[in-house]
Short mmCIF file of C-alpha atoms and ligand atoms in Angstrom, two decimals:
data_model
loop_
_atom_site.label_atom_id
_atom_site.label_comp_id
_atom_site.label_asym_id
_atom_site.label_seq_id
_atom_site.Cartn_x
_atom_site.Cartn_y
_atom_site.Cartn_z
CA MET A 258 -30.63 -119.45 64.53
CA LYS A 259 -33.69 -119.17 66.69
CA ILE A 260 -37.11 -120.08 65.36
CA ALA A 261 -40.32 -119.09 67.12
CA ILE A 262 -42.93 -121.80 66.62
CA LEU A 263 -46.52 -120.54 66.85
CA PRO A 264 -48.90 -123.41 65.96
CA GLY A 265 -52.15 -121.54 66.79
CA ASP A 266 -55.56 -123.15 66.49
CA GLY A 267 -57.45 -125.88 64.64
CA ILE A 268 -55.25 -127.80 62.22
CA GLY A 269 -52.40 -125.36 63.06
CA THR A 270 -51.02 -127.65 65.76
CA GLU A 271 -51.20 -130.76 63.54
CA ILE A 272 -49.50 -129.28 60.50
CA VAL A 273 -46.81 -127.34 62.37
CA GLU A 274 -45.86 -130.55 64.21
CA GLN A 275 -45.05 -132.15 60.86
CA ALA A 276 -43.07 -129.14 59.64
CA VAL A 277 -41.00 -129.19 62.84
CA ARG A 278 -40.27 -132.90 62.32
CA VAL A 279 -39.13 -132.15 58.77
CA LEU A 280 -36.83 -129.34 60.00
CA GLY A 281 -35.45 -131.76 62.59
CA ALA A 282 -34.57 -134.27 59.86
CA LEU A 283 -32.21 -131.79 58.16
CA ASP A 284 -29.34 -131.92 60.67
CA LEU A 285 -29.29 -128.14 60.99
CA ARG A 286 -28.37 -126.49 64.25
CA PHE A 287 -31.16 -124.25 65.43
CA GLU A 288 -32.90 -123.34 68.62
CA SER A 289 -36.68 -123.25 68.75
CA GLU A 290 -39.30 -122.16 71.24
CA THR A 291 -43.04 -122.70 71.02
CA ALA A 292 -45.71 -120.25 72.19
CA LEU A 293 -49.49 -119.89 72.14
CA VAL A 294 -51.17 -117.58 69.65
CA GLY A 295 -54.74 -116.93 68.47
CA GLY A 296 -57.69 -118.59 70.18
CA ALA A 297 -55.41 -120.87 72.19
CA ALA A 298 -53.61 -117.81 73.60
CA TYR A 299 -56.93 -116.07 74.29
CA GLU A 300 -58.10 -119.08 76.32
CA ALA A 301 -54.87 -119.20 78.35
CA HIS A 302 -53.94 -115.51 78.67
CA GLY A 303 -57.04 -113.52 77.68
CA HIS A 304 -55.39 -112.11 74.53
CA PRO A 305 -54.70 -113.61 71.07
CA LEU A 306 -51.19 -112.11 71.00
CA PRO A 307 -49.87 -112.11 74.58
CA ASP A 308 -46.78 -110.04 75.40
CA SER A 309 -44.71 -113.20 75.96
CA THR A 310 -45.54 -114.46 72.44
CA LEU A 311 -44.77 -111.09 70.87
CA LYS A 312 -41.46 -110.93 72.77
CA LEU A 313 -40.48 -114.37 71.49
CA ALA A 314 -41.45 -113.40 67.92
CA LYS A 315 -39.33 -110.24 68.18
CA GLU A 316 -36.28 -112.10 69.51
CA ALA A 317 -36.40 -114.94 66.98
CA ASP A 318 -34.72 -114.89 63.55
CA ALA A 319 -37.85 -116.33 61.96
CA ILE A 320 -41.36 -117.40 62.91
CA LEU A 321 -43.10 -120.57 61.81
CA PHE A 322 -46.83 -119.99 62.14
CA GLY A 323 -49.70 -122.49 61.76
CA ALA A 324 -53.12 -120.85 61.58
CA VAL A 325 -55.52 -119.13 63.94
CA GLY A 326 -59.26 -118.85 64.29
CA ASP A 327 -62.39 -120.74 65.10
CA TRP A 328 -66.01 -119.89 64.51
CA LYS A 329 -66.64 -120.01 68.27
CA TYR A 330 -64.71 -116.72 68.61
CA ASP A 331 -66.78 -114.86 66.01
CA LYS A 332 -68.82 -113.04 68.64
CA LEU A 333 -65.80 -111.76 70.61
CA GLU A 334 -64.95 -108.06 70.50
CA ARG A 335 -62.68 -107.53 67.47
CA GLN A 336 -59.50 -106.92 69.49
CA TYR A 337 -59.79 -110.37 71.12
CA ARG A 338 -60.47 -112.36 67.97
CA PRO A 339 -57.73 -114.86 67.04
CA GLU A 340 -57.07 -113.24 63.63
CA GLN A 341 -55.93 -110.05 65.40
CA ALA A 342 -52.78 -111.94 66.36
CA ILE A 343 -51.61 -112.02 62.73
CA LEU A 344 -52.37 -108.34 62.19
CA GLY A 345 -50.52 -107.54 65.44
CA LEU A 346 -47.45 -109.56 64.42
CA ARG A 347 -47.36 -107.91 60.98
CA LYS A 348 -47.61 -104.48 62.55
CA HIS A 349 -45.15 -104.94 65.44
CA LEU A 350 -42.57 -106.72 63.30
CA GLY A 351 -42.92 -104.43 60.27
CA LEU A 352 -43.71 -107.36 57.95
CA PHE A 353 -44.55 -105.34 54.85
CA ALA A 354 -43.79 -107.78 52.02
CA ASN A 355 -45.96 -110.84 51.55
CA PHE A 356 -44.65 -113.53 49.20
CA ARG A 357 -47.19 -116.03 47.87
CA PRO A 358 -45.76 -118.41 45.29
CA ALA A 359 -48.35 -120.21 43.20
CA LEU A 360 -46.67 -123.29 41.86
CA CYS A 361 -48.53 -126.06 40.12
CA TYR A 362 -46.89 -129.44 40.68
CA GLU A 363 -47.12 -131.56 37.57
CA GLN A 364 -48.47 -134.43 39.68
CA LEU A 365 -51.44 -132.23 40.71
CA THR A 366 -52.45 -130.49 37.49
CA HIS A 367 -55.75 -132.42 37.50
CA ALA A 368 -56.71 -130.67 40.79
CA SER A 369 -56.70 -127.23 39.15
CA SER A 370 -59.98 -125.77 37.97
CA LEU A 371 -58.21 -124.77 34.73
CA LYS A 372 -57.26 -127.00 31.80
CA PRO A 373 -53.95 -128.83 32.41
CA GLU A 374 -52.21 -127.08 29.50
CA LEU A 375 -52.86 -123.70 31.15
CA VAL A 376 -51.32 -124.64 34.49
CA THR A 377 -48.67 -127.28 33.77
CA GLY A 378 -45.38 -125.72 34.80
CA LEU A 379 -47.08 -122.71 36.42
CA ASP A 380 -44.66 -120.90 38.73
CA ILE A 381 -45.64 -117.36 39.66
CA LEU A 382 -44.87 -115.24 42.69
CA ILE A 383 -47.38 -112.72 44.01
CA ILE A 384 -45.81 -110.00 46.16
CA ARG A 385 -48.42 -108.14 48.15
CA GLU A 386 -47.75 -104.97 50.15
CA LEU A 387 -48.99 -105.90 53.60
CA THR A 388 -49.03 -102.93 55.97
CA GLY A 389 -50.61 -100.06 54.00
CA ASP A 390 -53.47 -99.30 51.63
CA ILE A 391 -57.16 -99.08 52.46
CA TYR A 392 -56.80 -101.80 55.14
CA PHE A 393 -54.84 -99.47 57.43
CA GLY A 394 -55.54 -95.97 56.07
CA GLN A 395 -57.03 -93.43 58.46
CA PRO A 396 -59.56 -91.93 58.82
CA ARG A 397 -62.15 -94.66 58.71
CA GLY A 398 -65.44 -95.18 60.43
CA ARG A 399 -69.17 -94.54 60.32
CA ARG A 400 -70.88 -91.18 60.27
CA THR A 401 -73.80 -89.24 58.87
CA ALA A 402 -73.16 -88.21 55.27
CA VAL A 403 -72.96 -84.48 54.65
CA ASP A 404 -72.73 -84.85 50.86
CA GLY A 405 -72.71 -87.65 48.25
CA HIS A 406 -75.83 -89.29 46.81
CA PHE A 407 -77.71 -89.41 50.13
CA PRO A 408 -76.85 -86.47 52.43
CA GLY A 409 -78.07 -87.14 55.98
CA ALA A 410 -77.90 -90.93 55.55
CA GLU A 411 -75.71 -93.18 57.69
CA GLU A 412 -72.50 -94.10 55.82
CA ALA A 413 -69.20 -95.93 56.32
CA PHE A 414 -65.85 -94.96 54.83
CA ASP A 415 -62.21 -96.11 54.59
CA THR A 416 -59.13 -94.31 53.30
CA MET A 417 -56.87 -95.65 50.56
CA ARG A 418 -53.35 -94.22 50.85
CA TYR A 419 -49.75 -95.07 50.03
CA SER A 420 -46.64 -93.04 50.76
CA ARG A 421 -43.62 -92.91 48.43
CA PRO A 422 -41.32 -94.93 50.80
CA GLU A 423 -43.96 -97.66 51.15
CA ILE A 424 -44.19 -98.07 47.38
CA GLU A 425 -40.45 -97.79 46.83
CA ARG A 426 -39.54 -100.54 49.30
CA ILE A 427 -42.09 -103.05 47.95
CA ALA A 428 -41.00 -102.23 44.37
CA HIS A 429 -37.36 -102.95 45.29
CA VAL A 430 -38.42 -106.26 46.86
CA ALA A 431 -40.26 -107.22 43.66
CA PHE A 432 -37.45 -106.28 41.26
CA GLN A 433 -34.88 -108.09 43.42
CA ALA A 434 -37.08 -111.19 43.59
CA ALA A 435 -37.54 -111.09 39.80
CA ARG A 436 -33.76 -111.01 39.33
CA LYS A 437 -33.61 -114.45 40.96
CA ARG A 438 -36.40 -115.73 38.69
CA ASN A 439 -37.43 -114.89 35.11
CA LYS A 440 -36.75 -111.14 35.36
CA LYS A 441 -40.27 -109.94 34.73
CA VAL A 442 -42.43 -107.84 37.06
CA THR A 443 -46.10 -107.06 36.50
CA SER A 444 -47.21 -104.15 38.68
CA VAL A 445 -50.96 -104.28 39.22
CA ASP A 446 -52.86 -101.03 39.82
CA LYS A 447 -56.06 -99.15 39.12
CA ALA A 448 -54.33 -96.01 37.88
CA ASN A 449 -57.17 -95.23 35.48
CA VAL A 450 -59.52 -94.50 38.39
CA LEU A 451 -57.58 -94.11 41.66
CA GLU A 452 -55.13 -91.32 42.52
CA THR A 453 -53.34 -93.64 44.96
CA PHE A 454 -52.63 -96.11 42.19
CA GLN A 455 -51.54 -93.52 39.63
CA PHE A 456 -48.94 -92.56 42.25
CA TRP A 457 -48.13 -96.27 42.77
CA LYS A 458 -47.56 -96.67 39.02
CA ASP A 459 -45.34 -93.55 38.82
CA VAL A 460 -43.17 -94.61 41.77
CA VAL A 461 -42.78 -98.22 40.56
CA THR A 462 -41.72 -96.85 37.16
CA GLU A 463 -39.10 -94.62 38.83
CA VAL A 464 -37.69 -97.51 40.90
CA HIS A 465 -37.54 -99.64 37.75
CA ALA A 466 -34.83 -97.33 36.39
CA GLN A 467 -32.46 -99.05 38.85
CA TYR A 468 -33.29 -102.49 37.41
CA PRO A 469 -32.79 -102.22 33.64
CA ASP A 470 -32.27 -106.00 33.41
CA VAL A 471 -35.83 -106.64 34.65
CA GLU A 472 -38.83 -106.19 32.38
CA LEU A 473 -41.66 -104.11 33.88
CA GLN A 474 -45.28 -104.34 32.77
CA HIS A 475 -48.20 -102.36 34.26
CA MET A 476 -51.64 -103.94 34.35
CA TYR A 477 -55.02 -102.79 35.69
CA VAL A 478 -56.34 -105.04 38.42
CA ASP A 479 -59.49 -106.04 36.52
CA ASN A 480 -57.39 -107.18 33.57
CA ALA A 481 -54.95 -108.96 35.92
CA ALA A 482 -57.85 -110.93 37.45
CA MET A 483 -58.83 -111.97 33.93
CA GLN A 484 -55.32 -112.79 32.70
CA LEU A 485 -54.67 -114.94 35.78
CA VAL A 486 -57.30 -117.39 34.60
CA LYS A 487 -56.72 -116.89 30.87
CA ALA A 488 -52.94 -117.17 30.59
CA PRO A 489 -51.43 -117.46 34.08
CA LYS A 490 -48.06 -118.68 32.81
CA ALA A 491 -47.45 -115.27 31.21
CA PHE A 492 -46.73 -113.88 34.72
CA ASP A 493 -43.49 -114.18 36.65
CA VAL A 494 -43.52 -111.77 39.64
CA VAL A 495 -46.71 -109.81 40.33
CA VAL A 496 -46.44 -106.84 42.72
CA THR A 497 -49.45 -104.99 44.04
CA GLY A 498 -51.06 -103.22 46.98
CA ASN A 499 -52.64 -104.77 50.03
CA MET A 500 -56.25 -105.10 48.88
CA PHE A 501 -55.62 -106.13 45.26
CA GLY A 502 -52.94 -108.55 46.50
CA ASP A 503 -55.34 -110.09 49.00
CA ILE A 504 -57.77 -110.96 46.24
CA LEU A 505 -55.35 -111.87 43.43
CA SER A 506 -53.22 -114.13 45.64
CA ASP A 507 -56.27 -116.23 46.52
CA GLU A 508 -57.24 -116.38 42.85
CA ALA A 509 -53.71 -117.52 41.96
CA ALA A 510 -53.83 -120.05 44.79
CA MET A 511 -56.83 -121.76 43.25
CA LEU A 512 -54.99 -122.21 39.93
CA THR A 513 -52.82 -124.74 41.69
CA GLY A 514 -55.71 -126.89 42.85
CA SER A 515 -55.45 -126.97 46.63
CA ILE A 516 -54.93 -124.36 49.26
CA GLY A 517 -53.29 -127.13 51.30
CA MET A 518 -50.20 -126.89 49.06
CA LEU A 519 -49.47 -123.16 49.27
CA PRO A 520 -46.81 -121.64 51.49
CA SER A 521 -46.30 -117.95 52.23
CA ALA A 522 -43.76 -115.59 53.72
CA SER A 523 -44.17 -112.11 55.20
CA LEU A 524 -40.85 -110.27 55.40
CA ASP A 525 -39.49 -107.15 57.06
CA LYS A 526 -36.76 -104.90 55.65
CA ASN A 527 -34.01 -107.23 56.96
CA ASN A 528 -35.61 -110.40 55.58
CA LYS A 529 -36.76 -111.56 58.98
CA GLY A 530 -40.05 -113.23 58.34
CA LEU A 531 -43.19 -114.97 59.42
CA TYR A 532 -43.86 -118.17 57.46
CA GLU A 533 -47.30 -119.74 57.29
CA PRO A 534 -49.52 -121.77 55.01
CA SER A 535 -51.91 -119.69 52.91
CA HIS A 536 -54.95 -121.41 54.40
CA GLY A 537 -56.70 -120.93 57.73
CA SER A 538 -57.26 -123.17 60.75
CA ALA A 539 -59.86 -125.36 58.97
CA PRO A 540 -62.03 -126.06 62.05
CA ASP A 541 -64.14 -128.44 59.92
CA ILE A 542 -61.31 -130.99 59.75
CA ALA A 543 -59.31 -130.11 62.89
CA GLY A 544 -58.42 -133.06 65.09
CA LYS A 545 -59.20 -135.61 62.38
CA GLY A 546 -55.62 -136.12 61.27
CA VAL A 547 -56.45 -135.47 57.61
CA ALA A 548 -55.11 -131.93 57.05
CA ASN A 549 -52.50 -131.50 54.35
CA PRO A 550 -49.25 -130.44 56.07
CA LEU A 551 -47.37 -129.69 52.82
CA ALA A 552 -48.14 -125.94 52.71
CA THR A 553 -46.61 -125.60 56.18
CA ILE A 554 -43.66 -127.84 55.31
CA LEU A 555 -43.07 -125.71 52.18
CA SER A 556 -43.36 -122.57 54.34
CA ALA A 557 -40.53 -123.97 56.46
CA ALA A 558 -38.51 -124.31 53.23
CA MET A 559 -39.20 -120.66 52.42
CA MET A 560 -38.04 -119.76 55.93
CA LEU A 561 -34.73 -121.53 55.35
CA ARG A 562 -34.29 -119.76 52.01
CA TYR A 563 -35.34 -116.18 52.85
CA SER A 564 -34.57 -115.66 56.56
CA LEU A 565 -32.07 -118.31 57.59
CA GLN A 566 -29.82 -118.32 54.50
CA GLN A 567 -29.97 -122.10 54.08
CA PRO A 568 -30.95 -122.47 50.40
CA ALA A 569 -29.59 -126.02 50.10
CA ALA A 570 -31.75 -127.17 53.01
CA ALA A 571 -34.77 -125.44 51.41
CA ASP A 572 -34.05 -127.30 48.16
CA ARG A 573 -33.95 -130.59 50.06
CA ILE A 574 -37.41 -130.02 51.53
CA GLU A 575 -38.89 -128.99 48.17
CA ALA A 576 -37.33 -132.02 46.46
CA ALA A 577 -38.70 -134.28 49.20
CA VAL A 578 -42.22 -132.89 48.70
CA LYS A 579 -41.97 -133.58 44.96
CA ALA A 580 -40.74 -137.10 45.74
CA VAL A 581 -43.71 -137.95 47.96
CA LEU A 582 -46.11 -136.61 45.35
CA SER A 583 -44.37 -138.66 42.67
CA ALA A 584 -44.68 -141.70 44.94
CA GLY A 585 -48.45 -141.16 44.77
CA LEU A 586 -49.10 -140.12 48.37
CA ARG A 587 -52.01 -137.70 48.82
CA THR A 588 -53.94 -136.24 51.72
CA PRO A 589 -57.72 -136.23 51.03
CA ASP A 590 -57.76 -132.63 49.68
CA ILE A 591 -55.50 -133.61 46.75
CA TRP A 592 -56.43 -137.27 46.44
CA SER A 593 -57.58 -138.70 43.10
CA GLU A 594 -58.27 -142.17 41.74
CA GLY A 595 -55.10 -144.28 41.53
CA THR A 596 -53.21 -142.46 44.28
CA THR A 597 -52.73 -143.45 47.92
CA LYS A 598 -54.69 -141.59 50.57
CA VAL A 599 -52.68 -140.73 53.68
CA GLY A 600 -53.22 -138.67 56.82
CA THR A 601 -51.33 -135.66 58.17
CA ARG A 602 -48.78 -137.63 60.14
CA GLU A 603 -48.14 -140.19 57.40
CA MET A 604 -47.52 -137.35 54.96
CA GLY A 605 -45.02 -135.89 57.45
CA ASP A 606 -43.41 -139.35 57.83
CA ALA A 607 -43.06 -139.60 54.05
CA VAL A 608 -41.36 -136.19 53.69
CA VAL A 609 -38.98 -137.03 56.55
CA ALA A 610 -38.23 -140.37 54.89
CA ALA A 611 -37.53 -138.67 51.55
CA ILE A 612 -35.15 -136.23 53.24
CA THR A 613 -33.27 -138.90 55.13
CA GLY A 614 -33.03 -141.09 52.04
CA LYS A 615 -35.30 -143.85 53.34
CA THR A 616 -37.87 -145.57 51.16
CA ILE A 617 -41.18 -143.76 51.08
CA THR A 618 -43.77 -146.20 52.35
CA LYS A 619 -47.21 -146.24 50.85
CA THR A 620 -50.03 -146.95 53.23
CA THR A 621 -53.38 -148.02 51.89
P1 LIG B 616 -59.73 -122.27 55.82
O1 LIG B 616 -58.58 -121.97 54.93
O2 LIG B 616 -59.41 -122.61 57.23
O3 LIG B 616 -60.56 -123.51 55.20
C1 LIG B 616 -61.20 -123.43 53.93
C2 LIG B 616 -61.43 -124.86 53.41
O4 LIG B 616 -60.17 -125.43 53.02
C3 LIG B 616 -62.02 -125.81 54.46
O5 LIG B 616 -62.90 -126.70 53.84
C4 LIG B 616 -60.84 -126.57 54.99
O6 LIG B 616 -61.13 -127.85 55.48
C5 LIG B 616 -59.92 -126.61 53.76
N1 LIG B 616 -58.50 -126.61 54.13
C6 LIG B 616 -57.79 -125.55 54.59
N2 LIG B 616 -56.53 -125.93 54.85
C7 LIG B 616 -56.45 -127.24 54.55
C8 LIG B 616 -55.40 -128.21 54.62
N3 LIG B 616 -54.16 -127.91 55.05
N4 LIG B 616 -55.67 -129.47 54.24
C9 LIG B 616 -56.88 -129.81 53.81
N5 LIG B 616 -57.92 -128.95 53.70
C10 LIG B 616 -57.70 -127.67 54.08
O7 LIG B 616 -60.72 -121.02 55.74
P2 LIG B 616 -62.10 -120.75 56.52
O8 LIG B 616 -62.85 -122.03 56.73
O9 LIG B 616 -62.72 -119.64 55.80
O10 LIG B 616 -61.64 -120.18 57.92
C11 LIG B 616 -61.51 -120.99 59.10
C12 LIG B 616 -60.87 -120.15 60.21
O11 LIG B 616 -59.52 -119.82 59.81
C13 LIG B 616 -61.56 -118.82 60.44
O12 LIG B 616 -61.61 -118.58 61.83
C14 LIG B 616 -60.70 -117.81 59.72
O13 LIG B 616 -60.78 -116.52 60.27
C15 LIG B 616 -59.33 -118.41 59.95
N6 LIG B 616 -58.28 -118.01 58.98
C16 LIG B 616 -57.04 -117.88 59.48
C17 LIG B 616 -56.00 -117.57 58.64
C18 LIG B 616 -54.62 -117.51 59.22
O14 LIG B 616 -54.41 -118.01 60.32
N7 LIG B 616 -53.66 -116.93 58.52
C19 LIG B 616 -56.23 -117.39 57.27
C20 LIG B 616 -57.53 -117.58 56.76
C21 LIG B 616 -58.56 -117.89 57.65
#
C-alpha cells in the first residue's frame, strides 16, 4: 500500500500530522510519501498542483489530503489559486463520487443547531457526483445577449448537462453503498423544472431495477433542503448531482455541530480515492495549535475502509475517536462547559493512546 500525503496549507499541515501519527499507531505496513500542494506548492514550484505531486497522486493507492487555500492568494489568476489543485486532482484521477457522511456523535448533540432529539443517532451519507453538472458543462462564459429579457445586455451563462454513463455510475455507487447500510436511497433532483434532472431521475430509476432490495425515493432539491432540517434521520443514502450535492452536503454537515468532525472521500471507478476533511485551511486559526484534527483522522479511517481494504483498522480509529470524546476531550470548536479543552496535538495524542490501549490523559 502506498499513500500519498498532501498536507497543503493553513491548518492542513497540523491536522494531517496527527492523522499520520494515528495511522502509524495501527501496526499496518504501508509506504507513504509527502508532497506539496496548494499555496505551498505555488510558492515552491509556481503551480498549486506541480507535475511531481500529480505523479505521486497517480502512483499511490490512496491520497490523504489536508486543505488548501489562503486569502493572500485571492488575487492570483484563477489557474494559480490553491483550490485549483483539488479540481485538478479530481479531474486527472477521475474522482467522480464524493462521499460525505454526516454522523452526529451522541457526545456532541448539543453542538448541533437542531434540537437533540432530531439529531441524536443521525447517520446519513451524502453521495455527490463530482465531475459533471453545471460546474464543468461547456459552453460557459460571458457575451452580449441576443435574446432573453434584455437583448444587447452583457450576460453570463453556464451549461448544466449529464450523460447517461455519468448518472449510471453514480447511481450504482449509491445503491451499492446503501446495501452496506440501511438500504434506502433518496435521489435528489429538480425534475419538475430541469430537463437534465428529469433525465437524471429516469436513469436512476432504470438502474434501481438492478437493486430490488434497496428502497428508492425521489425528492426535489428544495424539499430535500427542508427535510434535512425537519427530519434528517429519515434519510440513509442521498445521491445527487454536483451543484445540489455541494449545497446539501454543507447543510448536512452543520446538523452535526462542527465542520471539524466531518471526513470525506472522493473515489474513482476502482475505489482509489482522495480523503480529506470537509473543511478548508482555516487561515484564521492556522499555526495556533487549536484546529480539530478529528475530521482528518476520520478521513484516514475512510481511506482504510474504501481504498485500502482494511475495515478492521478503520473500525479501530472510529472507536478511538468515540473513546476520546467519551473521555471528555474537546478542541475549542466542540468544547462545552464540563469538558476538557485540548489542542490539535493533544487530541492526536489521545486518539493514538486509545488505539494503543493506553489511558487517555486529560489535560486541563
Ligand atoms: P474553512 O473551512 O477553512 O473555515 C471556516 C471556519 O471553520 C473558520 O472559522 C475556521 O476556523 C473553522 N474551522 C475549519 N476547520 C476547522 C477545524 N478543523 N477545527 C476548528 N475550526 C475549524 O473555510 P473558509 O474560511 O471559508 O476558507 C478558508 C480557505 O480554505 C479558503 O482559501 C478556501 O478557499 C479554502 N477551502 C479549501 C477547501 C479544501 O481544501 N478542500 C475547502 C473549503 C475551503
